[in-house]
Coordinates of C-alpha atoms and ligand atoms in Angstrom, one line a residue:
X219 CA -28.4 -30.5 -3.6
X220 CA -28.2 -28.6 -0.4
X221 CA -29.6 -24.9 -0.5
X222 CA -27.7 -22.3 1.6
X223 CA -30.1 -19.2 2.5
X224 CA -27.8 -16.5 4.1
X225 CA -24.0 -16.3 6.0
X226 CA -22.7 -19.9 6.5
X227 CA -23.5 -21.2 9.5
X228 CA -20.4 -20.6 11.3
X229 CA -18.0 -17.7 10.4
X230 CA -14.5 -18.4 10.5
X231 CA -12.1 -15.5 10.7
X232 CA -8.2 -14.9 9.8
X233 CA -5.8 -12.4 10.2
X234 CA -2.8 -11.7 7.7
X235 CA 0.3 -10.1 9.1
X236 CA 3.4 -8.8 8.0
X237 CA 5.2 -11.7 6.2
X238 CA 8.9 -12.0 4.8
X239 CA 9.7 -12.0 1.1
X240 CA 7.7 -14.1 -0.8
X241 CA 9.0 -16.8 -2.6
X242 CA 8.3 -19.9 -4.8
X243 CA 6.3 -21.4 -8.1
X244 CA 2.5 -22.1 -8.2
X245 CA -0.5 -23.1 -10.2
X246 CA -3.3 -21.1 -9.3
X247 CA -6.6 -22.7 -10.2
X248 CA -8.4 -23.3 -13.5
X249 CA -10.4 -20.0 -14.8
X250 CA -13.5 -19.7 -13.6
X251 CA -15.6 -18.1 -16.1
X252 CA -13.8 -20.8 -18.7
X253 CA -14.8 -23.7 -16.2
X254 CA -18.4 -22.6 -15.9
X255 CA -18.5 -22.8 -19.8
X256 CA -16.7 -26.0 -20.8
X257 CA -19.3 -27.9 -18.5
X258 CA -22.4 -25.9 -19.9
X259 CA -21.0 -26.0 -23.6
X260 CA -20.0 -30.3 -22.8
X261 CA -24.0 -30.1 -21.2
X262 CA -24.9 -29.3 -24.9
X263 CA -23.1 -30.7 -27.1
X264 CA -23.4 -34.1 -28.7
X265 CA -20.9 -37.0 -27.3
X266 CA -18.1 -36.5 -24.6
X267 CA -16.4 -33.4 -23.5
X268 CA -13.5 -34.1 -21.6
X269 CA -12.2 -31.2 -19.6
X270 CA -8.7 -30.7 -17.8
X271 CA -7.8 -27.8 -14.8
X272 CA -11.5 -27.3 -14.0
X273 CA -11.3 -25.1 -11.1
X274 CA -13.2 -27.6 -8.6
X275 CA -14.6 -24.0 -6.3
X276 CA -17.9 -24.1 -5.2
X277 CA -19.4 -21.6 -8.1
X278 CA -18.1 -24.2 -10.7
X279 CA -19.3 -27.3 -8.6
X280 CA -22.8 -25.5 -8.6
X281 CA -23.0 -25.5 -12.3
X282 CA -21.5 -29.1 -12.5
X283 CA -24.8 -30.5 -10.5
X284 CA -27.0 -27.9 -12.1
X285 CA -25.8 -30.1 -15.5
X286 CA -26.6 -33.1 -14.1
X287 CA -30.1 -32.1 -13.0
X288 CA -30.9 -30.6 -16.4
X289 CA -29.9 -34.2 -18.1
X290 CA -26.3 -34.3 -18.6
X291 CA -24.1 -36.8 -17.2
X292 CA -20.8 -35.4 -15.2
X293 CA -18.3 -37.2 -13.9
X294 CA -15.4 -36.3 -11.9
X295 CA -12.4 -38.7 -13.6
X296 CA -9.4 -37.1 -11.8
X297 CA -8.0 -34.3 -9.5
X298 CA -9.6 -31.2 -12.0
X299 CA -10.5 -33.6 -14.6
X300 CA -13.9 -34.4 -15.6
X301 CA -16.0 -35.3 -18.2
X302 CA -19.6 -33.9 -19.6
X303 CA -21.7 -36.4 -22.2
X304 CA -24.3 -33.5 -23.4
X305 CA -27.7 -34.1 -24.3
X306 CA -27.9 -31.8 -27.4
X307 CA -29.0 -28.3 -28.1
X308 CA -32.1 -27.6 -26.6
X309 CA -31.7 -30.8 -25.4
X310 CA -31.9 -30.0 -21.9
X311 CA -34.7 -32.0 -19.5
X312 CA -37.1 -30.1 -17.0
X313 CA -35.3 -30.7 -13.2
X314 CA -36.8 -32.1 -10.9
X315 CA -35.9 -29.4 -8.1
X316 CA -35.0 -25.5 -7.9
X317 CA -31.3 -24.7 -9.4
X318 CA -29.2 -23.7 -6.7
X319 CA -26.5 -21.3 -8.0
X320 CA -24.7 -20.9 -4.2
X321 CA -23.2 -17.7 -4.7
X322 CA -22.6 -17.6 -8.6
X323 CA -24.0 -15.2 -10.8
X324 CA -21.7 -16.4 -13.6
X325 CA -23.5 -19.9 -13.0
X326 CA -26.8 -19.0 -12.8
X327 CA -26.8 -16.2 -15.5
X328 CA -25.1 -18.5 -18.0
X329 CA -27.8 -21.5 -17.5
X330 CA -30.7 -19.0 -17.6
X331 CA -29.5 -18.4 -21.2
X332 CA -29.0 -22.1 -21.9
X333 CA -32.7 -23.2 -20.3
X334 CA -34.7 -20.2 -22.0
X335 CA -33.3 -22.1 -25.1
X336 CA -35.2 -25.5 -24.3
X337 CA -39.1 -25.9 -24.1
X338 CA -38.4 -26.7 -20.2
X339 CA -39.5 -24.7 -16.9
X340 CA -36.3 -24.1 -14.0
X341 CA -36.4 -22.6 -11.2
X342 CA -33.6 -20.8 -10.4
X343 CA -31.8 -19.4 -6.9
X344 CA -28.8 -18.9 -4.3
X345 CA -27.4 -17.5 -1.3
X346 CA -28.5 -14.4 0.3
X347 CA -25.5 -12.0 -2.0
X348 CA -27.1 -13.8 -5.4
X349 CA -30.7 -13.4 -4.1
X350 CA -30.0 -9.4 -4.2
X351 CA -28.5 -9.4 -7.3
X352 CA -30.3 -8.2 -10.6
X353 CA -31.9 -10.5 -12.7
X354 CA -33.6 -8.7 -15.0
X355 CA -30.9 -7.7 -17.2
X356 CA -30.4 -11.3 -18.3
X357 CA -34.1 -12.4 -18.5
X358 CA -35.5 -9.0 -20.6
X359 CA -33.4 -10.2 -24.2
X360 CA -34.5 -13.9 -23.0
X361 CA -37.9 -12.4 -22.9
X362 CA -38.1 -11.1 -26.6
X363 CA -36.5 -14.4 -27.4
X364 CA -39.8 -16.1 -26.1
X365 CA -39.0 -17.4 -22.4
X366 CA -41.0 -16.3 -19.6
X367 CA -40.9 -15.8 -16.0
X368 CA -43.2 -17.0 -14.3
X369 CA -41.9 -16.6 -10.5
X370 CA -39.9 -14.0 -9.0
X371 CA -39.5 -12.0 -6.1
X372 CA -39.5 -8.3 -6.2
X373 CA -37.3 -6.4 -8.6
X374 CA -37.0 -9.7 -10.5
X375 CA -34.7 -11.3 -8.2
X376 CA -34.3 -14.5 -7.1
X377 CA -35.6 -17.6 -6.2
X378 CA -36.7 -17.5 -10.6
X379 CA -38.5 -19.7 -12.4
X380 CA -38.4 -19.2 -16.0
X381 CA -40.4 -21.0 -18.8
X382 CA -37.6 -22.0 -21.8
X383 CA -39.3 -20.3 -24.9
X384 CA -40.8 -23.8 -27.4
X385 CA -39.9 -22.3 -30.4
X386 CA -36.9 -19.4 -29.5
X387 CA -36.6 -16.4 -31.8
X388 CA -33.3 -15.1 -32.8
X389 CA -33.0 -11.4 -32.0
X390 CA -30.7 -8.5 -32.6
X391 CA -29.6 -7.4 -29.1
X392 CA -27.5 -4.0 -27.8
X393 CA -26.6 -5.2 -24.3
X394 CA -27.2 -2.0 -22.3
X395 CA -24.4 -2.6 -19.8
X396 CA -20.7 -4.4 -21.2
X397 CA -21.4 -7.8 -19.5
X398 CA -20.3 -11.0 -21.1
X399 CA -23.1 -12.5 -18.7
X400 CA -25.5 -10.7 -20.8
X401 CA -23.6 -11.6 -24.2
X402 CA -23.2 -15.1 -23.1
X403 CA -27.3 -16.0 -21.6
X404 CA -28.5 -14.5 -25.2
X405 CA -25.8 -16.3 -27.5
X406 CA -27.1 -19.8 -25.4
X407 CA -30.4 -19.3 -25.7
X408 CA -29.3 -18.4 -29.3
X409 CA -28.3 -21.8 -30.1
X410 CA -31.4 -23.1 -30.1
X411 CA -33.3 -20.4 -32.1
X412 CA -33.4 -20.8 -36.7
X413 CA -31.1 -18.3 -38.2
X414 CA -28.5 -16.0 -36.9
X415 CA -28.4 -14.6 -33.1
X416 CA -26.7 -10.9 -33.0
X417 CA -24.9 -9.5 -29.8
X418 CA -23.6 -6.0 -30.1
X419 CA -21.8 -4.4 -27.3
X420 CA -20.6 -1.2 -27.6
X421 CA -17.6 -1.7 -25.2
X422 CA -15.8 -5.6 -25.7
X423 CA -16.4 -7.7 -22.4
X424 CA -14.6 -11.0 -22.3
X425 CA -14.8 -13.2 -25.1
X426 CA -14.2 -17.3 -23.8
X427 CA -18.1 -17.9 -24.7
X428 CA -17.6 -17.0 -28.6
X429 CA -14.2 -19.0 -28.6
X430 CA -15.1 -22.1 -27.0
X431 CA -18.4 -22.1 -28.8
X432 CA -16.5 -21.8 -32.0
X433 CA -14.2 -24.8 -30.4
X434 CA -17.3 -26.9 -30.0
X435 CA -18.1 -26.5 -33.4
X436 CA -20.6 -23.8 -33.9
X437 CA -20.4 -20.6 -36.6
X438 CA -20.1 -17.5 -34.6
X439 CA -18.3 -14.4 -36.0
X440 CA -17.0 -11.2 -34.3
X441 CA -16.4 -8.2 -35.5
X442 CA -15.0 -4.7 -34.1
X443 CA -18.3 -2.5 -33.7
X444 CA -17.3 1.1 -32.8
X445 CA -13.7 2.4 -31.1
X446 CA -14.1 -0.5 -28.6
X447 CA -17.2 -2.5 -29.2
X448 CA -18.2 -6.1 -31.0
X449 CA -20.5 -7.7 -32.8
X450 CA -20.9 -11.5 -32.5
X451 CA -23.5 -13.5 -34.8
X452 CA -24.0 -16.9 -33.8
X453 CA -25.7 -19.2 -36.5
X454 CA -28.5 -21.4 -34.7
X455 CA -29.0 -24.6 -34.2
X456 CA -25.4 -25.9 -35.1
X457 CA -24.7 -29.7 -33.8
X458 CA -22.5 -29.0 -30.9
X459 CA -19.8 -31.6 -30.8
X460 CA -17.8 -32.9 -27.3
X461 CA -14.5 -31.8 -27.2
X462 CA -11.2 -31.3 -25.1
X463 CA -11.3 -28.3 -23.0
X464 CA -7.7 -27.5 -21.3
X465 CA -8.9 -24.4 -18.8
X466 CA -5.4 -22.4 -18.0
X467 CA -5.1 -20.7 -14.4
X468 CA -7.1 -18.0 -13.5
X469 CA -5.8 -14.4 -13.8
X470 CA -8.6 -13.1 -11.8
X471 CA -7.0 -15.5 -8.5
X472 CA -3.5 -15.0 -10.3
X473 CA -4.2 -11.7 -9.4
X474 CA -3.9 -12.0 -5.1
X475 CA -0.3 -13.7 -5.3
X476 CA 0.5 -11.1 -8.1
X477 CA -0.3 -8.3 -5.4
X478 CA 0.9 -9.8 -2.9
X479 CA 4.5 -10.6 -4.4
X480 CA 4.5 -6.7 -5.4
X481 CA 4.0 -5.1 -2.2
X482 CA 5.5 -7.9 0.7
X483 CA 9.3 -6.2 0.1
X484 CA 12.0 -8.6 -1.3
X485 CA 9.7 -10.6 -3.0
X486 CA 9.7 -13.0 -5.9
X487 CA 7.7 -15.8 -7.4
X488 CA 6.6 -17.3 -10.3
X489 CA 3.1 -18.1 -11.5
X490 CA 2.4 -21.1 -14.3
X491 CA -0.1 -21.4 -17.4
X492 CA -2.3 -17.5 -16.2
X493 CA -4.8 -17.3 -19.0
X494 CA -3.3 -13.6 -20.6
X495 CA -6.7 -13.5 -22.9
X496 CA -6.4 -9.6 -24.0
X497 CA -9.8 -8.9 -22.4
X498 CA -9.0 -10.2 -18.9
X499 CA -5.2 -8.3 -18.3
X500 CA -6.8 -5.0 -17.6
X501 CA -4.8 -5.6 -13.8
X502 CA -2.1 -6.6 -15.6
X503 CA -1.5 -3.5 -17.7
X504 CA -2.3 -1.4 -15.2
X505 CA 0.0 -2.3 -12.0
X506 CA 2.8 -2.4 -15.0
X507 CA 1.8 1.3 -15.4
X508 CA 2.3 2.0 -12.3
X509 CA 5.7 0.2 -11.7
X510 CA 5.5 -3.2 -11.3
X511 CA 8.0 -6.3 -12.2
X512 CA 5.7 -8.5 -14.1
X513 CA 7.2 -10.9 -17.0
X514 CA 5.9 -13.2 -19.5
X515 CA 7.7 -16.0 -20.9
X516 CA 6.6 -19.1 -22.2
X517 CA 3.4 -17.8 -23.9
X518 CA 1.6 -20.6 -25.7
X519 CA -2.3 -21.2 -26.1
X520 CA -5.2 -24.0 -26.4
X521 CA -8.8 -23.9 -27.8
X522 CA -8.0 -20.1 -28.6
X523 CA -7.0 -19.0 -25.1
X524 CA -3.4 -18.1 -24.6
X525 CA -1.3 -18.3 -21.2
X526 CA 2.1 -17.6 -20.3
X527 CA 4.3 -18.2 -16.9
X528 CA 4.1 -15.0 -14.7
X529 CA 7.6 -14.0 -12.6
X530 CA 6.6 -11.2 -10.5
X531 CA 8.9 -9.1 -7.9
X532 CA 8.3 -6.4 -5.2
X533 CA 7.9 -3.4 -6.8
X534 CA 8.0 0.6 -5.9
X535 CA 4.8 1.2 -6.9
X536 CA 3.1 5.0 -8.0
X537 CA -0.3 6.1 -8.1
X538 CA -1.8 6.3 -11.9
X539 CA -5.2 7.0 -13.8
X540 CA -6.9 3.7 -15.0
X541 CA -10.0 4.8 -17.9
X542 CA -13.2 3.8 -17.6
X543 CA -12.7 1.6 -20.8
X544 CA -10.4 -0.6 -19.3
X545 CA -12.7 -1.9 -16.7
X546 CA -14.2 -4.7 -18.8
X547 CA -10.7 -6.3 -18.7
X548 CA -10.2 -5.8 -15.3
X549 CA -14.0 -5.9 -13.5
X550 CA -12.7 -8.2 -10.9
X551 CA -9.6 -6.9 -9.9
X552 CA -10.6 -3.5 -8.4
X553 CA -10.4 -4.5 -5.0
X554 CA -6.9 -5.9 -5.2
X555 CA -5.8 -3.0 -7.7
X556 CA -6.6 -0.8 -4.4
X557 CA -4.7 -2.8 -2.7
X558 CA -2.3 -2.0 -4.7
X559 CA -3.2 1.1 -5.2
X560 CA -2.6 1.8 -0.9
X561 CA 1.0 0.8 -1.2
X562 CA 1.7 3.2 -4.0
X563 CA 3.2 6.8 -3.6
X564 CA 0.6 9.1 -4.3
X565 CA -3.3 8.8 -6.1
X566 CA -4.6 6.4 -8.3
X567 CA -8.0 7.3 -9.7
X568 CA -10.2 4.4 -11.0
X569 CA -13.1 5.6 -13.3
X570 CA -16.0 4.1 -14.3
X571 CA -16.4 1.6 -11.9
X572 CA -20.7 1.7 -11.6
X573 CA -20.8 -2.1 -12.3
X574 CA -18.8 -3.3 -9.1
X575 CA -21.9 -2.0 -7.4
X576 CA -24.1 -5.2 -8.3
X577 CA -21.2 -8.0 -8.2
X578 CA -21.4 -10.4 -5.2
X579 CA -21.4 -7.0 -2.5
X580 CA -21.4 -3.7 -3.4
X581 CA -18.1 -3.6 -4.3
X582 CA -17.5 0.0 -4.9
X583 CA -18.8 0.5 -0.8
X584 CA -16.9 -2.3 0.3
X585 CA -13.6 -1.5 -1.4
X586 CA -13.6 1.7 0.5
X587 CA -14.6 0.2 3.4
X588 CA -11.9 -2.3 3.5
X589 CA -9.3 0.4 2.8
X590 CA -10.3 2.8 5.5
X591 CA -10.5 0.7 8.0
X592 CA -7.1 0.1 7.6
X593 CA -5.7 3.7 7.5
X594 CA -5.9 4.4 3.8
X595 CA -7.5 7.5 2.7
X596 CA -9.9 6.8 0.1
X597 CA -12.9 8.4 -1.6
X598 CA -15.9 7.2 -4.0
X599 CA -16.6 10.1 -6.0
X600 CA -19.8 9.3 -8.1
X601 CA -18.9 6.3 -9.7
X602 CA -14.9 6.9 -9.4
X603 CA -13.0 5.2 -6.7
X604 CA -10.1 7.6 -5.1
X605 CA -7.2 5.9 -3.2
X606 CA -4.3 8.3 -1.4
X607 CA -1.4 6.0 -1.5
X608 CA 1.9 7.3 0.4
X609 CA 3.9 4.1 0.6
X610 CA 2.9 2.3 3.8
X611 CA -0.4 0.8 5.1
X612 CA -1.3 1.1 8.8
X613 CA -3.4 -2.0 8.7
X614 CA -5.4 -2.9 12.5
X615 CA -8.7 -3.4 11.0
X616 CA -11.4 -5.8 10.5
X617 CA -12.8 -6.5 7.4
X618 CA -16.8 -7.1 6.2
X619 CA -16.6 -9.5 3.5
X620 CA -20.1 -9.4 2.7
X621 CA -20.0 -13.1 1.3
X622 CA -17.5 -12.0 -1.0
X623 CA -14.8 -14.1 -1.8
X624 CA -12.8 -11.3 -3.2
X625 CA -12.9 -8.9 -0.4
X626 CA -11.9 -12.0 1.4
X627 CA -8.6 -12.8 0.0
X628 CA -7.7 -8.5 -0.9
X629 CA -7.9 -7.7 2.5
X630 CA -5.7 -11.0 3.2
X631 CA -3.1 -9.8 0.7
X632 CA -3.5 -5.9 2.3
X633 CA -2.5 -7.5 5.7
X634 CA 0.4 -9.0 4.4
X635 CA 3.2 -5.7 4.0
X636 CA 1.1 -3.6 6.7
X637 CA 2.5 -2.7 9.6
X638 CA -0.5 -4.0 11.8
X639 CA -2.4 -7.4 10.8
X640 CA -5.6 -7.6 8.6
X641 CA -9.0 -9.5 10.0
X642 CA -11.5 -10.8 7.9
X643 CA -14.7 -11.6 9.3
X644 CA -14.9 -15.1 7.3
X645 CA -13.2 -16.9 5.1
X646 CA -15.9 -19.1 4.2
X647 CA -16.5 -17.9 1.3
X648 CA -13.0 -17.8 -0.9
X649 CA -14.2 -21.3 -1.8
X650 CA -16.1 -19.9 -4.1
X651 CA -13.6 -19.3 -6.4
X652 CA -10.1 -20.5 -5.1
X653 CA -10.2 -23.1 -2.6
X654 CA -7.0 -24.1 -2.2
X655 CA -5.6 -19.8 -1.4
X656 CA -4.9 -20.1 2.0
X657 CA -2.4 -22.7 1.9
X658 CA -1.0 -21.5 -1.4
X659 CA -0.2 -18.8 0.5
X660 CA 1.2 -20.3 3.0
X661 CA 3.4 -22.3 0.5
X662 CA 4.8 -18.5 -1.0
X663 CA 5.6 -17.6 2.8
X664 CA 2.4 -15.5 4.0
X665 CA 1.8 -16.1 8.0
X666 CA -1.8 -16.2 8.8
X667 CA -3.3 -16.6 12.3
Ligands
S3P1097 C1 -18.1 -13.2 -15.9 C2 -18.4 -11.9 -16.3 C3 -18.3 -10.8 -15.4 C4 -17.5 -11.1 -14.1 C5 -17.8 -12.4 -13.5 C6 -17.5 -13.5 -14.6 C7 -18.2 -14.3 -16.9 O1 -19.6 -10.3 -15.0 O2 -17.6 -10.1 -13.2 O3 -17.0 -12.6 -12.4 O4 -17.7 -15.4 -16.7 O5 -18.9 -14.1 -17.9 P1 -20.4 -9.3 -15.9 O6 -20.5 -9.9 -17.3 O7 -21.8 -9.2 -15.3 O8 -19.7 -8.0 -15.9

């Protein structure tokens, strides 16, 4: 495994300019969060997994070889198919080097969960954006579940190690912040404890852990908890069984094309198989509030996760009010909905938004960053993110992505309908989570030079 310790070695920037309408059908990639899980669940479950449309990004590719290291055996059988024969719950073996995570926190969260379950010791780390990142949050419940840290830098970041707890106790835990990284590291390290596991969450965050667990075979129940809350109990130690995992495209990179198709004028394209899970179409709902051409047809599902084909045209588009409640559903798309949001006549106002602030940059900062640099007034008003759309983006400016992949591509799709092009610093890091952008771009009709 190689270990990367700060910016890639070589930046490579792009601009995005003013493109014709749109036009054409794609796939975007298998769901990340969905990919990270079939090949944990597969990791420990008894027998072969077999999983189809695993997006092949580097996140996913991290938690592929962290499998592998821990005792599992992947194998890549096909273009974005690959199998997992598990080793069992708390099955897991101690590896032999540190767990490099790259840049995922989804990754490195989720396996946290999984180790603190087995009587093992990893450590775990990543690039310089997941070495800031907060840790804590995930190994305090592992922590009353009997794990231990016994390496950490400051503030409980990374590089990790943690000590897997020998005989885990099952807990009743309020997650203090709606994260299904949270919900997911303490319903893992649930599997292996006796009796039932209990996640309460007083606002829902997305759900593909309980469903795919419940796919694999395990007892997990959810219930409503509150106006918009859940409460999952996973009964322990089930015999997780291999199974077929079909991962539909993911909404979160359907969600750049989708953008882009809305504001380059004239266009219209069609997106296949987006994963239209209620508690990931917080984007959706909200650019349809504010005007936009977005059908559904062919909705069908798999394992418990629906998807549906996506035909999306240029729309007028108008300023609107998204609640804080929504932003669960939506956590990712913030920077593209002020994209959005720019090309719109008049304000959108996007509450609640305190969490972007820890996510691969500081999201909230760089979102505002991105759009004033490019002529949009904008405004963070305590944790409230203010865009002035009036129709039209100046564009000219160059973009920090802060090893964010999803500044990256937003301020790629800004520079697409502005009048002057869009620079990103580097693109390097897009491969995090959807490799193959660029030229699927291309394909639709975007010019980058
Ligand atoms: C994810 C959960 C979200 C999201 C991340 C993927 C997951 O993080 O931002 O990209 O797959 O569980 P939080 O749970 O920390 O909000």
């Amino acid at each position: 495994m190689t270990h990367s310790d700060g910016p890639a070695a070589v930046a490579t920037p792009l601009s995005a300019r003013k493109s014709s309408a749109l036009k054409g059908r794609e796939r975007v990639p298998g769901d990340k969060s969905i990919s990270h899980r079939a090949l944990i669940l597969g990791a420990l479950a008894v027998g072969e997994t077999r999983i189809t449309g695993l997006l092949e990004g580097e996140d996913v590719l991290n938690t592929a070889k962290a499998m592998q290291a821990l005792g599992a055996q992947v194998a890549r059988t096909g273009d974005f198919a690959w199998t997992v024969r598990g080793v069992g719950v708390a099955g897991f073996a101690t590896p032999r080097n540190a767990l490099d995570f790259g840049n995922s926190g989804t990754g490195c969260r989720l396996v946290m969960g999984a180790v603190a379950g087995c009587p093992i010791e990893a450590t775990f780390d990543g690039d310089a954006s997941l070495r800031s990142r907060p840790m804590r949050r995930i190994v305090d419940p592992l922590a009353l579940m009997g794990a231990r840290v016994t390496h950490s830098q400051e503030g409980g970041r990374l590089p990790m190690t943690l000590q897997g707890a020998r005989d885990p106790l099952p807990i009743v835990y309020r997650t203090p912040v709606a994260s299904a990284q949270i919900k997911s590291a303490v319903l893992l390290a649930g599997l292996s404890a006796p009796g039932t596991t209990t996640v309460i969450e007083s606002e829902a965050s997305r759900d593909h852990t309980e469903l795919m667990l419940r796919h694999f075979g395990a007892q997990i129940v959810s219930e409503k908890e509150g106006v918009h809350g859940r409460k999952i109990t996973l009964t322990g130690q089930p015999e997780l069984r291999g199974a077929n995992v079909v991962v539909p495209a993911d909404p979160s990179s359907a969600a750049f094309p989708i953008v882009a198709a809305l504001v380059v004028p004239g266009s219209d394209i069609v997106l296949t198989d987006v994963m239209t899970n209620p508690l990931r179409t917080g984007l959706f709902t909200t650019l349809r509030e504010m005007g936009a051409s977005i059908e559904e047809s062919e909705v069908r599902g798999d394992a418990g996760e629906p998807m549906a084909q996506f035909r999306i045209r240029a729309s007028k588009l108008h300023g609107v009010e998204v609640p804080p409640e929504r932003a669960p559903s939506m956590i990712d798309e913030y920077l593209v909905l002020a994209v959005a949001a720019s090309f719109a006549e008049g304000t959108t106002i996007m509450r609640g938004l305190q969490e972007l602030r820890v996510k691969e940059s500081d999201r909230l900062e760089a979102t505002a960053a991105m759009l004033r640099v490019n002529g949009v007034k904008v405004e963070i008003s305590g944790d409230d993110l203010i865009v002035e759309g009036n129709g039209r983006v100046a564009g000219g400016g160059l973009v920090a992505t802060h090893m964010d992949h999803r500044i990256a591509m937003s301020a790629l799709v800004m520079g697409l309908a502005s009048e002057q092009p869009v620079t990103i610093d580097d693109t390097t890091f897009i491969a995090t989570s959807f490799p193959d952008f660029i030229p699927m771009m291309q394909r639709l009709g975007a010019e980058f030079a």
